mmCIF file of C-alpha atoms in Angstrom:
data_model
loop_
_atom_site.group_PDB
_atom_site.id
_atom_site.type_symbol
_atom_site.label_atom_id
_atom_site.label_comp_id
_atom_site.label_asym_id
_atom_site.label_seq_id
_atom_site.Cartn_x
_atom_site.Cartn_y
_atom_site.Cartn_z
ATOM 1 C CA MET A 3 103.932 54.230 -52.337
ATOM 2 C CA ARG A 4 104.257 51.602 -55.078
ATOM 3 C CA GLY A 5 104.937 51.447 -58.749
ATOM 4 C CA GLY A 6 107.940 52.663 -60.611
ATOM 5 C CA THR A 7 110.177 52.451 -63.608
ATOM 6 C CA ALA A 8 112.831 49.984 -64.548
ATOM 7 C CA ALA A 9 116.079 50.618 -62.770
ATOM 8 C CA ALA A 10 119.095 51.602 -64.740
ATOM 9 C CA ARG A 11 120.760 48.413 -63.521
ATOM 10 C CA GLY A 12 119.103 45.409 -65.121
ATOM 11 C CA SER A 13 115.313 45.004 -64.880
ATOM 12 C CA ARG A 14 114.839 45.580 -61.153
ATOM 13 C CA PRO A 15 111.937 48.026 -60.700
ATOM 14 C CA VAL A 16 112.528 51.242 -58.803
ATOM 15 C CA GLU A 17 109.924 51.916 -56.131
ATOM 16 C CA LEU A 18 109.547 54.514 -53.404
ATOM 17 C CA GLY A 19 108.763 53.462 -49.863
ATOM 18 C CA LEU A 20 110.358 52.139 -46.709
ATOM 19 C CA ARG A 21 109.117 48.585 -47.110
ATOM 20 C CA GLU A 22 110.000 48.501 -50.800
ATOM 21 C CA ASN A 23 113.603 49.575 -50.106
ATOM 22 C CA ARG A 24 114.137 47.926 -46.725
ATOM 23 C CA PRO A 25 117.533 46.233 -47.405
ATOM 24 C CA GLN A 26 119.167 49.416 -48.666
ATOM 25 C CA PHE A 27 117.519 51.502 -45.970
ATOM 26 C CA VAL A 28 118.783 49.187 -43.211
ATOM 27 C CA LEU A 29 122.257 49.197 -44.740
ATOM 28 C CA LEU A 30 122.309 53.005 -44.665
ATOM 29 C CA VAL A 31 121.141 52.940 -41.033
ATOM 30 C CA VAL A 32 124.140 50.771 -40.141
ATOM 31 C CA VAL A 33 126.456 53.096 -42.084
ATOM 32 C CA ASN A 34 125.174 56.005 -40.013
ATOM 33 C CA VAL A 35 125.904 54.080 -36.822
ATOM 34 C CA CYS A 36 129.543 54.170 -37.921
ATOM 35 C CA VAL A 37 129.257 57.887 -38.783
ATOM 36 C CA GLY A 38 127.947 58.722 -35.311
ATOM 37 C CA GLY A 39 130.451 56.467 -33.584
ATOM 38 C CA LEU A 40 133.379 58.336 -35.113
ATOM 39 C CA VAL A 41 132.284 61.739 -33.819
ATOM 40 C CA GLY A 42 131.289 60.187 -30.477
ATOM 41 C CA LEU A 43 135.003 59.610 -29.792
ATOM 42 C CA GLU A 44 135.351 63.275 -28.842
ATOM 43 C CA ARG A 45 132.370 63.874 -26.600
ATOM 44 C CA THR A 46 133.952 62.944 -23.275
ATOM 45 C CA THR A 47 137.725 63.067 -23.548
ATOM 46 C CA VAL A 48 138.894 65.782 -25.943
ATOM 47 C CA PRO A 49 138.118 68.865 -23.786
ATOM 48 C CA LEU A 50 139.989 67.129 -20.947
ATOM 49 C CA ILE A 51 142.881 66.236 -23.255
ATOM 50 C CA GLY A 52 143.211 69.959 -23.915
ATOM 51 C CA THR A 53 143.350 70.918 -20.233
ATOM 52 C CA GLU A 54 145.129 67.926 -18.704
ATOM 53 C CA ILE A 55 147.558 66.785 -21.415
ATOM 54 C CA PHE A 56 148.298 69.975 -23.336
ATOM 55 C CA GLY A 57 147.849 72.372 -20.402
ATOM 56 C CA LEU A 58 145.400 74.772 -22.034
ATOM 57 C CA THR A 59 144.075 77.361 -19.587
ATOM 58 C CA SER A 60 141.743 79.376 -21.832
ATOM 59 C CA ASP A 61 138.280 77.896 -22.358
ATOM 60 C CA LEU A 62 138.184 79.456 -25.824
ATOM 61 C CA ALA A 63 141.415 77.640 -26.732
ATOM 62 C CA VAL A 64 139.974 74.360 -25.443
ATOM 63 C CA PHE A 65 136.823 74.830 -27.493
ATOM 64 C CA SER A 66 138.793 75.655 -30.668
ATOM 65 C CA PHE A 67 138.534 72.042 -31.815
ATOM 66 C CA ILE A 68 134.719 72.357 -31.818
ATOM 67 C CA ILE A 69 134.936 75.610 -33.773
ATOM 68 C CA ALA A 70 137.138 73.902 -36.385
ATOM 69 C CA PHE A 71 134.788 70.942 -36.565
ATOM 70 C CA GLY A 72 131.628 73.048 -36.777
ATOM 71 C CA LEU A 73 132.871 75.423 -39.471
ATOM 72 C CA THR A 74 134.226 72.609 -41.621
ATOM 73 C CA LYS A 75 131.139 70.441 -41.237
ATOM 74 C CA ALA A 76 128.825 73.354 -42.013
ATOM 75 C CA LEU A 77 130.719 74.294 -45.182
ATOM 76 C CA THR A 78 130.910 70.648 -46.242
ATOM 77 C CA ASN A 79 127.151 70.272 -45.766
ATOM 78 C CA LEU A 80 126.616 73.261 -48.036
ATOM 79 C CA ALA A 81 129.031 71.914 -50.625
ATOM 80 C CA ALA A 82 127.484 68.450 -50.411
ATOM 81 C CA GLY A 83 124.109 69.767 -51.498
ATOM 82 C CA ALA A 84 125.661 71.405 -54.556
ATOM 83 C CA LEU A 85 127.928 68.457 -55.321
ATOM 84 C CA THR A 86 124.953 66.112 -55.628
ATOM 85 C CA ALA A 87 124.201 67.860 -58.930
ATOM 86 C CA ARG A 88 127.547 66.619 -60.299
ATOM 87 C CA PHE A 89 128.365 63.447 -58.373
ATOM 88 C CA ARG A 90 126.383 60.427 -57.260
ATOM 89 C CA ARG A 91 125.472 60.201 -53.587
ATOM 90 C CA LYS A 92 127.501 57.026 -53.144
ATOM 91 C CA ARG A 93 130.710 58.672 -54.411
ATOM 92 C CA LEU A 94 130.314 61.514 -51.931
ATOM 93 C CA LEU A 95 129.630 59.048 -49.127
ATOM 94 C CA LEU A 96 132.824 57.170 -49.979
ATOM 95 C CA ALA A 97 134.829 60.419 -50.148
ATOM 96 C CA GLY A 98 133.633 61.296 -46.657
ATOM 97 C CA TRP A 99 134.917 58.034 -45.236
ATOM 98 C CA ILE A 100 138.296 58.464 -46.894
ATOM 99 C CA ALA A 101 138.606 61.899 -45.241
ATOM 100 C CA GLY A 102 137.910 60.307 -41.847
ATOM 101 C CA VAL A 103 140.665 57.674 -41.983
ATOM 102 C CA PRO A 104 143.364 59.739 -40.160
ATOM 103 C CA VAL A 105 141.046 61.033 -37.404
ATOM 104 C CA PRO A 106 141.297 58.313 -34.710
ATOM 105 C CA PHE A 107 145.075 58.073 -35.120
ATOM 106 C CA ALA A 108 145.534 61.846 -34.802
ATOM 107 C CA LEU A 109 143.350 61.977 -31.685
ATOM 108 C CA ALA A 110 145.271 59.099 -30.130
ATOM 109 C CA TRP A 111 148.831 60.321 -30.759
ATOM 110 C CA ALA A 112 148.711 64.024 -31.652
ATOM 111 C CA PRO A 113 151.936 65.668 -30.417
ATOM 112 C CA SER A 114 150.314 69.087 -29.996
ATOM 113 C CA TRP A 115 146.887 70.684 -29.720
ATOM 114 C CA GLY A 116 147.186 71.965 -33.281
ATOM 115 C CA TRP A 117 147.052 68.374 -34.505
ATOM 116 C CA ILE A 118 143.789 67.868 -32.606
ATOM 117 C CA VAL A 119 142.328 70.930 -34.297
ATOM 118 C CA ALA A 120 143.534 69.693 -37.707
ATOM 119 C CA ALA A 121 141.969 66.283 -37.049
ATOM 120 C CA ASN A 122 138.678 68.043 -36.418
ATOM 121 C CA VAL A 123 138.868 69.720 -39.812
ATOM 122 C CA LEU A 124 139.047 66.238 -41.358
ATOM 123 C CA LEU A 125 136.304 65.040 -39.025
ATOM 124 C CA GLY A 126 134.111 67.924 -40.178
ATOM 125 C CA VAL A 127 134.598 66.910 -43.824
ATOM 126 C CA ASN A 128 133.867 63.300 -42.899
ATOM 127 C CA GLN A 129 130.691 64.125 -40.995
ATOM 128 C CA GLY A 130 129.460 66.677 -43.535
ATOM 129 C CA LEU A 131 129.674 64.252 -46.433
ATOM 130 C CA THR A 132 128.724 60.988 -44.767
ATOM 131 C CA TRP A 133 125.849 62.211 -42.611
ATOM 132 C CA SER A 134 124.461 64.397 -45.417
ATOM 133 C CA MET A 135 124.485 61.511 -47.852
ATOM 134 C CA THR A 136 122.959 58.934 -45.511
ATOM 135 C CA VAL A 137 120.000 61.160 -44.659
ATOM 136 C CA THR A 138 119.554 62.355 -48.251
ATOM 137 C CA MET A 139 119.667 58.805 -49.597
ATOM 138 C CA LYS A 140 117.093 57.613 -47.060
ATOM 139 C CA ILE A 141 114.740 60.450 -48.036
ATOM 140 C CA ASP A 142 115.297 59.498 -51.686
ATOM 141 C CA LEU A 143 114.324 55.890 -50.958
ATOM 142 C CA VAL A 144 111.121 56.416 -48.969
ATOM 143 C CA GLY A 145 109.479 59.230 -50.925
ATOM 144 C CA PRO A 146 107.332 61.997 -49.417
ATOM 145 C CA ALA A 147 104.983 59.922 -47.263
ATOM 146 C CA ARG A 148 107.479 58.726 -44.623
ATOM 147 C CA ARG A 149 110.080 61.480 -44.452
ATOM 148 C CA GLY A 150 109.664 62.057 -40.743
ATOM 149 C CA LEU A 151 110.153 58.398 -39.901
ATOM 150 C CA ALA A 152 113.061 58.057 -42.341
ATOM 151 C CA THR A 153 114.938 61.008 -40.876
ATOM 152 C CA GLY A 154 114.086 59.855 -37.359
ATOM 153 C CA LEU A 155 115.582 56.425 -37.990
ATOM 154 C CA ASN A 156 118.671 57.949 -39.602
ATOM 155 C CA GLU A 157 119.325 60.397 -36.793
ATOM 156 C CA ALA A 158 118.461 57.782 -34.162
ATOM 157 C CA ALA A 159 121.133 55.459 -35.507
ATOM 158 C CA GLY A 160 123.764 58.177 -35.636
ATOM 159 C CA TYR A 161 123.160 59.837 -32.296
ATOM 160 C CA THR A 162 122.652 56.603 -30.391
ATOM 161 C CA ALA A 163 126.101 55.659 -31.645
ATOM 162 C CA VAL A 164 127.431 59.072 -30.571
ATOM 163 C CA GLY A 165 126.104 58.504 -27.057
ATOM 164 C CA ALA A 166 127.210 54.894 -26.744
ATOM 165 C CA THR A 167 130.715 55.806 -27.899
ATOM 166 C CA ALA A 168 130.889 58.770 -25.502
ATOM 167 C CA LEU A 169 129.899 56.470 -22.654
ATOM 168 C CA LEU A 170 132.424 53.822 -23.697
ATOM 169 C CA THR A 171 135.284 56.309 -24.053
ATOM 170 C CA GLY A 172 134.550 57.630 -20.554
ATOM 171 C CA TYR A 173 134.967 54.162 -19.040
ATOM 172 C CA LEU A 174 138.025 53.383 -21.173
ATOM 173 C CA ALA A 175 139.610 56.677 -20.125
ATOM 174 C CA THR A 176 139.011 55.802 -16.474
ATOM 175 C CA ALA A 177 140.740 52.442 -16.906
ATOM 176 C CA HIS A 178 143.462 53.281 -19.444
ATOM 177 C CA GLY A 179 143.928 57.074 -19.434
ATOM 178 C CA LEU A 180 142.724 59.773 -21.796
ATOM 179 C CA ARG A 181 144.842 58.446 -24.687
ATOM 180 C CA PRO A 182 145.347 56.372 -26.855
ATOM 181 C CA VAL A 183 142.963 53.495 -26.033
ATOM 182 C CA PRO A 184 139.638 55.420 -26.067
ATOM 183 C CA GLU A 185 140.326 56.983 -29.452
ATOM 184 C CA LEU A 186 141.436 53.824 -31.242
ATOM 185 C CA ILE A 187 137.948 52.317 -31.247
ATOM 186 C CA GLY A 188 137.369 54.837 -34.031
ATOM 187 C CA VAL A 189 139.398 52.612 -36.337
ATOM 188 C CA VAL A 190 136.582 50.054 -36.188
ATOM 189 C CA PHE A 191 134.036 52.668 -37.269
ATOM 190 C CA VAL A 192 136.162 53.873 -40.189
ATOM 191 C CA VAL A 193 136.882 50.383 -41.524
ATOM 192 C CA ALA A 194 133.259 49.274 -41.181
ATOM 193 C CA GLY A 195 131.938 52.476 -42.742
ATOM 194 C CA LEU A 196 134.207 52.159 -45.753
ATOM 195 C CA ALA A 197 133.366 48.487 -46.273
ATOM 196 C CA LEU A 198 129.598 49.007 -46.026
ATOM 197 C CA THR A 199 129.661 52.025 -48.338
ATOM 198 C CA LEU A 200 131.151 49.876 -51.085
ATOM 199 C CA VAL A 201 127.985 47.755 -51.180
ATOM 200 C CA VAL A 202 125.457 50.611 -50.904
ATOM 201 C CA ARG A 203 123.504 51.291 -54.106
ATOM 202 C CA ASP A 204 123.072 54.839 -55.340
ATOM 203 C CA THR A 205 119.613 56.453 -55.227
ATOM 204 C CA ALA A 206 119.662 58.553 -58.417
ATOM 205 C CA ALA A 207 116.884 56.456 -59.977
ATOM 206 C CA HIS A 208 114.655 57.030 -56.948
ATOM 207 C CA VAL A 209 115.116 60.790 -57.215
ATOM 208 C CA ALA A 210 114.227 60.664 -60.915
ATOM 209 C CA LEU A 211 111.074 58.686 -60.123
ATOM 210 C CA GLU A 212 109.948 61.147 -57.442
ATOM 211 C CA VAL A 213 110.563 64.115 -59.746
ATOM 212 C CA ALA A 214 108.491 62.405 -62.450
ATOM 213 C CA ARG A 215 105.653 61.753 -59.991
ATOM 214 C CA HIS A 216 105.724 65.142 -58.309
ATOM 215 C CA GLY A 217 102.386 66.873 -58.662
ATOM 216 C CA ARG A 218 103.900 70.142 -59.829
ATOM 217 C CA SER A 219 106.815 71.196 -61.946
ATOM 218 C CA VAL A 220 109.434 73.497 -60.479
ATOM 219 C CA PRO A 221 107.719 76.870 -59.858
ATOM 220 C CA GLY A 222 108.651 79.384 -62.520
ATOM 221 C CA GLY A 223 110.473 81.668 -60.098
ATOM 222 C CA ASP A 224 112.405 78.875 -58.426
ATOM 223 C CA ARG A 225 115.945 78.711 -59.715
ATOM 224 C CA THR A 226 117.691 75.557 -58.577
ATOM 225 C CA GLY A 227 121.302 76.763 -58.379
ATOM 226 C CA LEU A 228 123.267 76.924 -55.135
ATOM 227 C CA ALA A 229 123.006 80.705 -54.685
ATOM 228 C CA ALA A 230 119.248 80.794 -55.260
ATOM 229 C CA THR A 231 118.610 77.774 -53.051
ATOM 230 C CA PHE A 232 120.841 79.168 -50.290
ATOM 231 C CA ALA A 233 118.968 82.479 -50.287
ATOM 232 C CA ARG A 234 115.569 80.789 -50.383
ATOM 233 C CA THR A 235 116.391 78.416 -47.530
ATOM 234 C CA SER A 236 118.233 80.947 -45.372
ATOM 235 C CA TRP A 237 115.881 83.934 -45.384
ATOM 236 C CA ARG A 238 113.490 84.375 -48.325
ATOM 237 C CA HIS A 239 111.178 81.451 -47.531
ATOM 238 C CA ARG A 240 109.502 82.021 -44.169
ATOM 239 C CA SER A 241 109.264 78.386 -43.028
ATOM 240 C CA LEU A 242 112.729 77.462 -44.276
ATOM 241 C CA ARG A 243 114.135 80.518 -42.482
ATOM 242 C CA GLY A 244 112.434 79.367 -39.295
ATOM 243 C CA ALA A 245 113.856 75.871 -39.639
ATOM 244 C CA SER A 246 117.366 77.148 -40.368
ATOM 245 C CA GLN A 247 117.536 79.382 -37.297
ATOM 246 C CA ALA A 248 116.130 76.635 -35.066
ATOM 247 C CA GLY A 249 118.687 74.177 -36.406
ATOM 248 C CA LEU A 250 121.514 76.624 -35.740
ATOM 249 C CA VAL A 251 120.455 77.209 -32.133
ATOM 250 C CA ASN A 252 119.854 73.496 -31.554
ATOM 251 C CA ASN A 253 123.433 72.662 -32.463
ATOM 252 C CA LEU A 254 124.684 75.762 -30.659
ATOM 253 C CA ASN A 255 123.329 73.956 -27.599
ATOM 254 C CA ASP A 256 125.222 70.831 -28.516
ATOM 255 C CA GLY A 257 128.423 72.788 -29.071
ATOM 256 C CA ILE A 258 128.048 74.394 -25.642
ATOM 257 C CA THR A 259 127.377 71.115 -23.841
ATOM 258 C CA TRP A 260 130.196 69.414 -25.762
ATOM 259 C CA GLY A 261 132.743 71.873 -24.421
ATOM 260 C CA VAL A 262 131.208 73.129 -21.180
ATOM 261 C CA PHE A 263 129.661 70.089 -19.506
ATOM 262 C CA PRO A 264 132.878 68.025 -19.083
ATOM 263 C CA LEU A 265 134.587 71.042 -17.493
ATOM 264 C CA LEU A 266 131.557 72.120 -15.448
ATOM 265 C CA PHE A 267 130.899 68.727 -13.893
ATOM 266 C CA THR A 268 134.551 67.821 -13.282
ATOM 267 C CA ASP A 269 134.887 71.192 -11.518
ATOM 268 C CA HIS A 270 132.066 70.013 -9.222
ATOM 269 C CA GLY A 271 133.762 66.750 -8.352
ATOM 270 C CA LEU A 272 132.608 64.198 -10.927
ATOM 271 C CA GLY A 273 135.054 61.703 -12.408
ATOM 272 C CA LEU A 274 135.514 60.644 -16.021
ATOM 273 C CA ALA A 275 133.075 57.736 -15.818
ATOM 274 C CA ALA A 276 130.305 59.971 -14.459
ATOM 275 C CA VAL A 277 130.994 62.651 -17.078
ATOM 276 C CA GLY A 278 130.944 59.932 -19.727
ATOM 277 C CA LEU A 279 127.547 58.822 -18.450
ATOM 278 C CA ILE A 280 126.156 62.354 -18.732
ATOM 279 C CA LYS A 281 127.717 62.951 -22.135
ATOM 280 C CA GLY A 282 126.513 59.563 -23.334
ATOM 281 C CA LEU A 283 122.960 59.818 -22.016
ATOM 282 C CA TYR A 284 122.218 63.058 -23.884
ATOM 283 C CA PRO A 285 122.845 61.763 -27.426
ATOM 284 C CA VAL A 286 121.459 58.284 -26.655
ATOM 285 C CA LEU A 287 118.096 59.796 -25.686
ATOM 286 C CA TRP A 288 118.431 62.202 -28.598
ATOM 287 C CA GLY A 289 119.019 59.238 -30.889
ATOM 288 C CA ILE A 290 116.501 56.668 -29.671
ATOM 289 C CA GLY A 291 113.835 59.304 -29.136
ATOM 290 C CA GLN A 292 113.854 60.245 -32.817
ATOM 291 C CA ILE A 293 112.184 56.983 -33.822
ATOM 292 C CA PRO A 294 108.848 57.830 -32.153
ATOM 293 C CA THR A 295 109.187 61.586 -32.708
ATOM 294 C CA GLY A 296 109.940 61.111 -36.405
ATOM 295 C CA HIS A 297 106.792 59.020 -36.735
ATOM 296 C CA LEU A 298 104.861 61.566 -34.671
ATOM 297 C CA ALA A 299 106.023 64.377 -36.965
ATOM 298 C CA ASP A 300 104.320 62.559 -39.850
ATOM 299 C CA ARG A 301 101.060 62.359 -37.864
ATOM 300 C CA ILE A 302 100.648 65.679 -36.033
ATOM 301 C CA GLY A 303 102.895 67.931 -38.106
ATOM 302 C CA ARG A 304 106.391 69.315 -37.752
ATOM 303 C CA LYS A 305 105.788 72.653 -36.007
ATOM 304 C CA PRO A 306 104.408 71.425 -32.650
ATOM 305 C CA LEU A 307 107.425 69.196 -32.093
ATOM 306 C CA ILE A 308 109.911 71.877 -33.144
ATOM 307 C CA VAL A 309 108.529 74.571 -30.842
ATOM 308 C CA ALA A 310 107.983 72.307 -27.838
ATOM 309 C CA GLY A 311 111.363 70.638 -28.302
ATOM 310 C CA MET A 312 113.259 73.926 -28.190
ATOM 311 C CA LEU A 313 111.486 74.919 -24.968
ATOM 312 C CA VAL A 314 112.249 71.537 -23.376
ATOM 313 C CA GLN A 315 115.939 72.021 -24.197
ATOM 314 C CA ALA A 316 115.899 75.476 -22.594
ATOM 315 C CA ALA A 317 114.463 73.907 -19.435
ATOM 316 C CA GLY A 318 117.269 71.327 -19.489
ATOM 317 C CA PHE A 319 119.917 74.029 -19.228
ATOM 318 C CA GLY A 320 118.075 75.655 -16.343
ATOM 319 C CA LEU A 321 117.894 72.367 -14.496
ATOM 320 C CA ALA A 322 121.644 71.809 -14.842
ATOM 321 C CA LEU A 323 122.315 74.933 -12.770
ATOM 322 C CA ALA A 324 119.381 74.620 -10.379
ATOM 323 C CA LEU A 325 120.634 71.248 -9.079
ATOM 324 C CA LEU A 326 124.374 71.808 -9.404
ATOM 325 C CA ASP A 327 124.992 71.182 -5.708
ATOM 326 C CA ARG A 328 124.151 67.546 -6.614
ATOM 327 C CA PRO A 329 126.164 67.381 -9.827
ATOM 328 C CA LEU A 330 125.443 63.811 -10.918
ATOM 329 C CA LEU A 331 121.693 64.292 -10.528
ATOM 330 C CA ALA A 332 121.913 67.685 -12.255
ATOM 331 C CA GLY A 333 123.856 66.194 -15.149
ATOM 332 C CA ILE A 334 121.555 63.211 -15.634
ATOM 333 C CA LEU A 335 118.310 65.199 -15.465
ATOM 334 C CA SER A 336 119.689 67.959 -17.680
ATOM 335 C CA ALA A 337 120.926 65.415 -20.212
ATOM 336 C CA GLY A 338 117.501 63.790 -20.123
ATOM 337 C CA LEU A 339 115.677 67.009 -21.003
ATOM 338 C CA LEU A 340 118.269 68.079 -23.572
ATOM 339 C CA GLY A 341 118.164 64.681 -25.250
ATOM 340 C CA THR A 342 114.367 64.529 -25.252
ATOM 341 C CA GLY A 343 114.007 68.068 -26.581
ATOM 342 C CA THR A 344 116.533 67.504 -29.325
ATOM 343 C CA ALA A 345 114.827 64.247 -30.314
ATOM 344 C CA MET A 346 111.604 66.201 -30.766
ATOM 345 C CA VAL A 347 113.269 68.835 -32.924
ATOM 346 C CA TYR A 348 115.762 67.016 -35.136
ATOM 347 C CA PRO A 349 113.663 64.824 -37.460
ATOM 348 C CA ALA A 350 110.851 67.369 -37.561
ATOM 349 C CA LEU A 351 113.216 70.089 -38.815
ATOM 350 C CA ILE A 352 114.701 67.921 -41.576
ATOM 351 C CA ALA A 353 111.244 66.739 -42.613
ATOM 352 C CA SER A 354 109.967 70.326 -42.606
ATOM 353 C CA VAL A 355 112.761 71.439 -44.929
ATOM 354 C CA SER A 356 112.020 68.469 -47.213
ATOM 355 C CA ASP A 357 108.306 69.366 -47.210
ATOM 356 C CA HIS A 358 108.922 72.912 -48.377
ATOM 357 C CA ALA A 359 111.548 72.101 -51.033
ATOM 358 C CA HIS A 360 110.831 70.813 -54.528
ATOM 359 C CA PRO A 361 112.634 67.502 -55.261
ATOM 360 C CA SER A 362 114.739 69.240 -57.916
ATOM 361 C CA TRP A 363 116.372 71.523 -55.301
ATOM 362 C CA ARG A 364 115.711 69.536 -52.121
ATOM 363 C CA ALA A 365 119.315 68.296 -51.759
ATOM 364 C CA GLY A 366 120.514 71.905 -51.950
ATOM 365 C CA ALA A 367 117.916 73.026 -49.408
ATOM 366 C CA LEU A 368 118.919 70.235 -47.025
ATOM 367 C CA GLY A 369 122.576 71.155 -47.524
ATOM 368 C CA THR A 370 121.829 74.799 -46.736
ATOM 369 C CA TYR A 371 119.772 73.904 -43.670
ATOM 370 C CA ARG A 372 122.525 71.581 -42.461
ATOM 371 C CA PHE A 373 125.044 74.384 -43.079
ATOM 372 C CA TRP A 374 123.179 76.669 -40.691
ATOM 373 C CA ARG A 375 122.453 73.841 -38.257
ATOM 374 C CA ASP A 376 126.048 72.699 -37.996
ATOM 375 C CA ILE A 377 127.607 76.130 -37.956
ATOM 376 C CA GLY A 378 125.819 76.192 -34.610
ATOM 377 C CA TYR A 379 128.622 73.971 -33.277
ATOM 378 C CA ALA A 380 131.155 76.686 -34.070
ATOM 379 C CA VAL A 381 128.940 79.505 -32.829
ATOM 380 C CA GLY A 382 128.196 77.583 -29.646
ATOM 381 C CA ALA A 383 131.839 76.872 -28.962
ATOM 382 C CA LEU A 384 132.808 80.489 -29.678
ATOM 383 C CA VAL A 385 130.048 81.864 -27.450
ATOM 384 C CA ALA A 386 130.916 79.355 -24.745
ATOM 385 C CA GLY A 387 134.616 80.162 -24.873
ATOM 386 C CA VAL A 388 134.146 83.934 -24.729
ATOM 387 C CA LEU A 389 131.478 83.844 -22.018
ATOM 388 C CA ALA A 390 133.246 81.204 -19.941
ATOM 389 C CA ASP A 391 136.514 83.147 -19.978
ATOM 390 C CA ALA A 392 134.750 86.424 -19.140
ATOM 391 C CA LEU A 393 131.855 85.414 -16.871
ATOM 392 C CA GLY A 394 132.301 81.742 -16.018
ATOM 393 C CA LEU A 395 130.689 78.456 -17.002
ATOM 394 C CA ASP A 396 127.423 79.146 -15.176
ATOM 395 C CA ALA A 397 126.769 82.294 -17.225
ATOM 396 C CA THR A 398 127.366 80.303 -20.410
ATOM 397 C CA VAL A 399 124.679 77.793 -19.448
ATOM 398 C CA ILE A 400 122.212 80.615 -18.686
ATOM 399 C CA ALA A 401 122.897 82.213 -22.086
ATOM 400 C CA ALA A 402 122.230 78.887 -23.805
ATOM 401 C CA ALA A 403 118.857 78.584 -22.068
ATOM 402 C CA VAL A 404 117.784 82.100 -23.094
ATOM 403 C CA LEU A 405 118.874 81.689 -26.724
ATOM 404 C CA THR A 406 117.100 78.349 -27.013
ATOM 405 C CA ALA A 407 113.801 79.643 -25.667
ATOM 406 C CA ALA A 408 113.965 82.646 -28.012
ATOM 407 C CA SER A 409 114.600 80.353 -30.972
ATOM 408 C CA GLY A 410 111.550 78.277 -30.092
ATOM 409 C CA LEU A 411 109.396 81.401 -30.131
ATOM 410 C CA LEU A 412 110.776 82.400 -33.539
ATOM 411 C CA ALA A 413 110.006 78.930 -34.857
ATOM 412 C CA ALA A 414 106.431 79.286 -33.620
ATOM 413 C CA ARG A 415 106.126 82.549 -35.540
ATOM 414 C CA TRP A 416 107.773 81.534 -38.837
ATOM 415 C CA ILE A 417 107.282 77.815 -39.487
ATOM 416 C CA THR A 418 104.109 76.410 -41.021
ATOM 417 C CA ASP A 419 103.130 72.819 -41.746
ATOM 418 C CA ARG A 420 101.909 73.724 -45.225
ATOM 419 C CA THR A 421 103.826 71.935 -47.982
ATOM 420 C CA ASP A 422 104.520 74.494 -50.676
ATOM 421 C CA GLY A 423 107.681 73.210 -52.381
#
């Protein structure tokens, strides 16, 4: 999409499109690599830090760091959508990086488990602001025609970094112990993220251009405040309700695998390097796979990928238990299906929410969707902790499979590919 108005800065024209905004788009992709790398620090080692260093015996206590992270990130996502009405995207992106500065140091040298939990509160603020702003700014830049590809590239960058960092921390932990060496690579991500954010340009002019070009004004009944947008995205709008519940269950899965898989596979004889491979493979496939699936969502629609992706994830959980007598094979194949299924779902859900939201309240709708999606981390960790303590890790994996399949069926019933924002 070409054409535009003069930018507020100088005479540079503002245009919508991936090609037209390639330098800024690529810069934001690199920023999101740093965002994903910071959260990837925790994927392999932190549950084992809880059991082996701090002597936690309750699975719910071990998973408390995920609950803290998920709740904080979800609330920050919701706030981020509302804050975009008062602050520029770039300012919020910078604030997120400042919140993340203490995280790698706390993980490396925390004197008690409470410090780990507190670090995850800061990590939730960091991830809520930085990830929300990178995806929102990319959608601002490309306009409506390439949303699926834009979100796919954004999520691919972030989750590939999550997986690569999880894999790296597993090998570092094998060679140097659970702390502090694996966690200190997070310092590189924080410094790089802060430095790159300083040279990112804000996208307010692109939003103004899209609003001006939008074929329809805001519908008369559509209030754009936080409360109205939250209600519309959470339950009043059928397709947005379907996307929100699917996002919640998708990250419930991630919260369960984050806490359960390191414990499950070490219980069946795998070492840290092998667990790191499993924990790294899942988000790497999740990340890289979103490039073709994001493009595919623009061609065949969002709904087919969302429904099929949820069912593929459910099959991944079943496979983990079916082959558990060969734990490495079970972990790799399960991670493969979970990563592939999530790659199908993630960009399609974000694009679907963008499709059904008017540009004037789209940031709020994305913030609300990301609130429900990321509260899934906390719900997943809570469910996993309670079920694992009461019934064991195997029962937790079975519950995840059932919930995921049910969510896919709800998505099939509620979501449409009709753009009605």
